[in-house]
Amino acid sequence: MLAAILSLGCIGLIAAIALGFAAKKFAVEVDPRELAVMEVLPGANCGACGFPGCAGYAKALVSGTVELNQCPPGGAELVGRLANILGVEASAAAAEIAVVLCQGDNRKAQLKYQYLGLFDCNAAQRIADGPKACPGGCLGLASCQRACPFGAIEMTADGLAVISREKCTGCRKCVAVCPRQVIRMTPAAASVHVLCNSHDKGAQVRKYCQIGCIGCNICVKTVPAAYKVDNFLAHVAYGQDQAADEAIAKCPTKCIRDFREGYPEGSSMTPPAPGSRQDAA
């Protein structure tokens, strides 16, 4: 019995020595800057930087193969901190947030059929191009909400996705998962948006949506610099949109919204507080 115990003890000791030697022999040295970068990154592992997680981005930053501004959740403040760690010049990209360019919920927009399948926008889109008659409207099955790692997306009772301008970090997860490309990245400073995604002619839009853009050009005539109409669909000319809100009252279908005044009907969200980055427009 004693001999067995001694034998096991010797085996354990030899194994420990061997493992210790191997650990030193094959240890991978980590650049201390990489550890410092990891400490300041948000740690959300959202993938917006193009890497599976923050660790991959940190390694690439230290190697100098990517820009400092590839982490939307971190914003300009993070760019400055990374620049200090890496000893390079800071260059922050303009902040962007996601906007659902649609207000056609299940009350305002018609359905082609009653969808009873998997509660997922991509699954629904595969069946006759989706149940909503508008070819570009929000399907309202919450795929974007489930994809958002920051809890920034609300689904209204009538099936419309609404994105919080205060919680959105610009990670683009919702954009990637939407099968109808109804979610777009827009400048965070812009508060006025045309909330429609249909390129059909006005007569056709009126048949399936009460609040869709009909391409009437009234917004362009009211504020020529702030709007453009491409293929029957109006959109804000971001960067030249200082007076875009002047066309809101003139829009016959009320598809232009200023988020400083409130979110789409049915949302429980309140407008961004005055002075916040989303209210800077």
Short mmCIF file of C-alpha atoms in Angstrom, two decimals:
data_model
loop_
_atom_site.label_atom_id
_atom_site.label_comp_id
_atom_site.label_asym_id
_atom_site.label_seq_id
_atom_site.Cartn_x
_atom_site.Cartn_y
_atom_site.Cartn_z
CA MET A 1 0.00 0.00 0.00
CA LEU A 2 2.79 2.40 0.97
CA ALA A 3 4.71 1.51 -2.17
CA ALA A 4 1.67 2.29 -4.29
CA ILE A 5 1.21 5.66 -2.60
CA LEU A 6 4.88 6.51 -3.11
CA SER A 7 4.69 5.45 -6.73
CA LEU A 8 1.66 7.64 -7.37
CA GLY A 9 3.34 10.52 -5.58
CA CYS A 10 6.47 10.18 -7.71
CA ILE A 11 4.40 10.02 -10.89
CA GLY A 12 2.51 13.16 -9.83
CA LEU A 13 5.72 15.00 -9.02
CA ILE A 14 7.31 14.06 -12.35
CA ALA A 15 4.14 15.10 -14.21
CA ALA A 16 4.07 18.46 -12.42
CA ILE A 17 7.72 19.13 -13.26
CA ALA A 18 7.12 18.15 -16.89
CA LEU A 19 4.05 20.39 -17.16
CA GLY A 20 5.91 23.29 -15.57
CA PHE A 21 8.77 22.88 -18.01
CA ALA A 22 6.37 22.65 -20.96
CA ALA A 23 4.51 25.75 -19.82
CA LYS A 24 7.72 27.77 -19.82
CA LYS A 25 9.04 26.18 -23.01
CA PHE A 26 5.90 26.71 -25.09
CA ALA A 27 4.48 29.81 -23.42
CA VAL A 28 3.16 32.42 -25.88
CA GLU A 29 4.19 35.89 -24.86
CA VAL A 30 1.37 38.44 -24.99
CA ASP A 31 2.16 42.02 -25.83
CA PRO A 32 1.26 44.09 -22.74
CA ARG A 33 -0.42 46.60 -25.03
CA GLU A 34 -2.85 43.87 -26.11
CA LEU A 35 -3.87 43.35 -22.49
CA ALA A 36 -4.25 47.11 -22.03
CA VAL A 37 -6.43 47.32 -25.14
CA MET A 38 -8.62 44.48 -23.89
CA GLU A 39 -9.22 46.39 -20.66
CA VAL A 40 -10.68 49.42 -22.46
CA LEU A 41 -12.72 47.60 -25.13
CA PRO A 42 -16.46 47.30 -24.32
CA GLY A 43 -16.30 43.50 -24.10
CA ALA A 44 -19.60 43.09 -25.94
CA ASN A 45 -18.10 40.72 -28.55
CA CYS A 46 -20.72 42.04 -30.97
CA GLY A 47 -18.59 41.51 -34.09
CA ALA A 48 -19.13 45.03 -35.46
CA CYS A 49 -15.36 45.42 -35.83
CA GLY A 50 -15.23 42.48 -38.25
CA PHE A 51 -13.75 40.05 -35.72
CA PRO A 52 -15.60 37.33 -33.78
CA GLY A 53 -14.79 39.03 -30.48
CA CYS A 54 -12.90 41.82 -28.73
CA ALA A 55 -9.78 39.67 -28.29
CA GLY A 56 -9.32 39.32 -32.05
CA TYR A 57 -9.76 43.05 -32.55
CA ALA A 58 -7.27 43.82 -29.76
CA LYS A 59 -4.65 41.58 -31.37
CA ALA A 60 -5.19 43.21 -34.76
CA LEU A 61 -4.95 46.69 -33.27
CA VAL A 62 -1.59 45.93 -31.68
CA SER A 63 -0.32 44.47 -34.95
CA GLY A 64 -1.38 47.65 -36.75
CA THR A 65 -3.54 45.92 -39.35
CA VAL A 66 -6.86 47.67 -38.53
CA GLU A 67 -8.06 51.18 -37.77
CA LEU A 68 -8.83 52.44 -34.26
CA ASN A 69 -12.39 53.40 -35.19
CA GLN A 70 -13.73 49.93 -36.00
CA CYS A 71 -15.59 49.56 -32.69
CA PRO A 72 -18.92 51.45 -32.96
CA PRO A 73 -20.01 50.71 -29.36
CA GLY A 74 -16.86 52.38 -28.04
CA GLY A 75 -17.30 55.58 -30.01
CA ALA A 76 -14.89 58.52 -30.13
CA GLU A 77 -13.93 58.16 -26.47
CA LEU A 78 -12.59 54.65 -27.07
CA VAL A 79 -10.61 55.82 -30.11
CA GLY A 80 -8.82 58.34 -27.92
CA ARG A 81 -7.98 55.77 -25.27
CA LEU A 82 -6.71 53.28 -27.85
CA ALA A 83 -4.56 55.97 -29.43
CA ASN A 84 -2.95 56.67 -26.06
CA ILE A 85 -2.21 52.98 -25.49
CA LEU A 86 -0.79 52.38 -28.95
CA GLY A 87 0.96 55.70 -29.32
CA VAL A 88 -0.74 56.68 -32.57
CA GLU A 89 -2.90 59.54 -33.79
CA ALA A 90 -6.61 59.31 -33.05
CA SER A 91 -9.08 59.52 -35.94
CA ALA A 92 -12.68 58.83 -34.97
CA ALA A 93 -15.36 58.06 -37.55
CA ALA A 94 -18.64 59.95 -37.49
CA ALA A 95 -21.09 58.20 -35.17
CA GLU A 96 -23.92 56.26 -36.83
CA ILE A 97 -27.07 54.67 -35.49
CA ALA A 98 -29.57 52.29 -37.03
CA VAL A 99 -33.06 53.38 -38.09
CA VAL A 100 -36.00 51.22 -39.20
CA LEU A 101 -37.20 52.97 -42.37
CA CYS A 102 -40.80 51.87 -41.98
CA GLN A 103 -43.93 52.78 -40.01
CA GLY A 104 -46.19 50.26 -41.71
CA ASP A 105 -47.23 48.10 -38.78
CA ASN A 106 -49.99 45.48 -38.98
CA ARG A 107 -52.68 48.16 -38.74
CA LYS A 108 -51.32 50.59 -41.31
CA ALA A 109 -49.98 48.08 -43.87
CA GLN A 110 -51.86 45.20 -45.49
CA LEU A 111 -50.89 41.53 -45.29
CA LYS A 112 -50.93 39.17 -48.29
CA TYR A 113 -51.63 36.16 -46.08
CA GLN A 114 -51.67 35.09 -42.45
CA TYR A 115 -48.23 33.77 -41.58
CA LEU A 116 -48.24 30.96 -38.99
CA GLY A 117 -44.69 29.69 -39.34
CA LEU A 118 -41.49 30.14 -37.38
CA PHE A 119 -41.40 33.51 -35.61
CA ASP A 120 -38.47 34.76 -37.66
CA CYS A 121 -38.26 37.38 -40.40
CA ASN A 122 -35.90 35.38 -42.59
CA ALA A 123 -38.13 32.30 -42.43
CA ALA A 124 -41.21 34.36 -43.29
CA GLN A 125 -39.48 36.08 -46.20
CA ARG A 126 -38.84 32.70 -47.84
CA ILE A 127 -42.58 32.08 -48.20
CA ALA A 128 -43.89 34.07 -51.18
CA ASP A 129 -41.50 36.95 -50.34
CA GLY A 130 -43.06 37.48 -46.93
CA PRO A 131 -46.59 38.08 -45.64
CA LYS A 132 -46.51 41.87 -45.81
CA ALA A 133 -47.87 43.32 -49.06
CA CYS A 134 -45.25 46.06 -49.12
CA PRO A 135 -42.12 44.46 -50.62
CA GLY A 136 -39.78 46.45 -48.35
CA GLY A 137 -41.79 46.85 -45.15
CA CYS A 138 -40.89 45.60 -41.68
CA LEU A 139 -42.11 42.04 -41.17
CA GLY A 140 -42.34 42.55 -37.42
CA LEU A 141 -41.13 39.10 -36.34
CA ALA A 142 -38.38 40.43 -34.05
CA SER A 143 -35.29 38.90 -35.68
CA CYS A 144 -33.52 42.25 -35.27
CA GLN A 145 -34.58 42.53 -31.63
CA ARG A 146 -33.13 39.11 -30.84
CA ALA A 147 -29.90 39.97 -32.67
CA CYS A 148 -29.31 43.26 -30.83
CA PRO A 149 -26.79 42.71 -27.99
CA PHE A 150 -27.63 46.06 -26.38
CA GLY A 151 -31.41 45.81 -25.93
CA ALA A 152 -31.93 48.79 -28.24
CA ILE A 153 -34.86 47.42 -30.26
CA GLU A 154 -38.51 47.42 -29.23
CA MET A 155 -41.33 45.57 -31.00
CA THR A 156 -44.64 47.40 -30.85
CA ALA A 157 -47.91 45.59 -30.18
CA ASP A 158 -48.77 45.92 -33.88
CA GLY A 159 -45.54 44.35 -35.15
CA LEU A 160 -43.15 47.20 -35.92
CA ALA A 161 -39.49 47.29 -34.90
CA VAL A 162 -38.35 50.57 -33.36
CA ILE A 163 -34.73 51.33 -32.47
CA SER A 164 -33.76 53.45 -29.48
CA ARG A 165 -31.53 56.34 -30.50
CA GLU A 166 -30.01 56.41 -27.04
CA LYS A 167 -29.25 52.69 -26.72
CA CYS A 168 -28.10 51.97 -30.30
CA THR A 169 -24.32 51.69 -30.54
CA GLY A 170 -24.12 51.26 -34.31
CA CYS A 171 -22.94 47.64 -34.18
CA ARG A 172 -24.94 46.76 -37.36
CA LYS A 173 -26.14 43.39 -36.03
CA CYS A 174 -29.75 44.31 -36.83
CA VAL A 175 -28.82 45.46 -40.34
CA ALA A 176 -27.15 42.12 -41.08
CA VAL A 177 -30.11 40.02 -39.94
CA CYS A 178 -32.93 41.94 -41.68
CA PRO A 179 -33.97 40.12 -44.89
CA ARG A 180 -35.61 43.21 -46.40
CA GLN A 181 -32.84 45.75 -45.73
CA VAL A 182 -35.38 47.98 -44.02
CA ILE A 183 -32.85 48.92 -41.32
CA ARG A 184 -30.23 51.46 -42.39
CA MET A 185 -27.25 53.10 -40.73
CA THR A 186 -27.69 56.86 -40.53
CA PRO A 187 -25.65 59.73 -39.02
CA ALA A 188 -26.32 59.95 -35.29
CA ALA A 189 -26.67 63.72 -35.67
CA ALA A 190 -29.58 63.34 -38.13
CA SER A 191 -32.97 63.19 -36.44
CA VAL A 192 -35.26 63.55 -39.49
CA HIS A 193 -35.83 60.47 -41.66
CA VAL A 194 -38.20 59.29 -44.38
CA LEU A 195 -39.57 56.12 -42.81
CA CYS A 196 -40.37 54.13 -45.93
CA ASN A 197 -38.54 51.44 -47.89
CA SER A 198 -40.80 50.91 -50.91
CA HIS A 199 -39.77 51.84 -54.46
CA ASP A 200 -43.22 51.15 -55.88
CA LYS A 201 -45.12 53.94 -57.60
CA GLY A 202 -47.41 56.04 -55.44
CA ALA A 203 -50.65 54.48 -56.70
CA GLN A 204 -49.38 51.01 -55.76
CA VAL A 205 -48.10 52.13 -52.36
CA ARG A 206 -51.50 53.59 -51.48
CA LYS A 207 -53.09 50.18 -52.04
CA TYR A 208 -51.11 48.47 -49.29
CA CYS A 209 -49.87 51.16 -46.88
CA GLN A 210 -51.46 54.19 -45.25
CA ILE A 211 -48.15 55.80 -44.32
CA GLY A 212 -45.78 54.97 -47.18
CA CYS A 213 -43.87 57.36 -49.44
CA ILE A 214 -45.68 57.99 -52.75
CA GLY A 215 -42.77 59.82 -54.44
CA CYS A 216 -44.78 63.04 -54.81
CA ASN A 217 -41.67 65.28 -54.57
CA ILE A 218 -43.36 67.72 -52.18
CA CYS A 219 -40.49 67.34 -49.70
CA VAL A 220 -37.97 68.15 -52.45
CA LYS A 221 -39.96 71.20 -53.52
CA THR A 222 -40.21 72.39 -49.90
CA VAL A 223 -36.53 71.91 -48.96
CA PRO A 224 -34.61 71.14 -52.18
CA ALA A 225 -31.22 70.68 -50.52
CA ALA A 226 -32.46 68.30 -47.81
CA TYR A 227 -34.29 65.66 -49.88
CA LYS A 228 -33.86 63.52 -52.95
CA VAL A 229 -36.30 61.15 -54.70
CA ASP A 230 -34.78 58.07 -56.32
CA ASN A 231 -36.97 55.52 -58.07
CA PHE A 232 -40.20 56.84 -56.50
CA LEU A 233 -38.78 56.86 -52.95
CA ALA A 234 -37.77 60.01 -51.07
CA HIS A 235 -34.84 60.06 -48.68
CA VAL A 236 -33.05 62.67 -46.61
CA ALA A 237 -29.80 64.04 -48.04
CA TYR A 238 -27.77 63.59 -44.89
CA GLY A 239 -25.19 66.31 -44.42
CA GLN A 240 -27.51 68.85 -46.05
CA ASP A 241 -30.50 68.17 -43.80
CA GLN A 242 -30.39 71.19 -41.50
CA ALA A 243 -33.90 72.28 -42.53
CA ALA A 244 -35.34 68.83 -43.28
CA ASP A 245 -38.00 69.20 -40.59
CA GLU A 246 -39.68 71.99 -42.61
CA ALA A 247 -41.11 69.38 -45.00
CA ILE A 248 -42.72 67.20 -42.32
CA ALA A 249 -46.01 69.10 -42.20
CA LYS A 250 -46.25 69.13 -46.00
CA CYS A 251 -45.88 65.35 -46.46
CA PRO A 252 -49.33 64.00 -47.49
CA THR A 253 -48.78 60.51 -46.04
CA LYS A 254 -46.86 61.60 -42.92
CA CYS A 255 -43.97 59.27 -43.65
CA ILE A 256 -41.33 61.82 -42.58
CA ARG A 257 -40.53 61.80 -38.87
CA ASP A 258 -38.37 63.90 -36.60
CA PHE A 259 -37.21 61.66 -33.78
CA ARG A 260 -36.70 64.70 -31.56
CA GLU A 261 -40.49 64.93 -31.49
CA GLY A 262 -41.11 61.25 -30.78
CA TYR A 263 -40.84 57.69 -32.02
CA PRO A 264 -43.30 55.96 -34.41
CA GLU A 265 -46.81 55.32 -33.16
CA GLY A 266 -47.08 52.37 -30.79
CA SER A 267 -43.59 52.76 -29.33
CA SER A 268 -43.16 53.27 -25.60
CA MET A 269 -39.84 55.08 -26.11
CA THR A 270 -39.49 58.77 -25.35
CA PRO A 271 -37.53 61.27 -27.49
CA PRO A 272 -33.82 61.63 -26.70
CA ALA A 273 -33.03 64.11 -23.96
CA PRO A 274 -32.03 67.60 -25.19
CA GLY A 275 -28.26 67.85 -25.47
CA SER A 276 -27.64 64.14 -25.99
CA ARG A 277 -25.60 63.00 -29.02
CA GLN A 278 -28.79 61.83 -30.75
CA ASP A 279 -30.38 65.24 -30.23
CA ALA A 280 -27.43 67.09 -31.70
CA ALA A 281 -28.99 67.61 -35.11
#
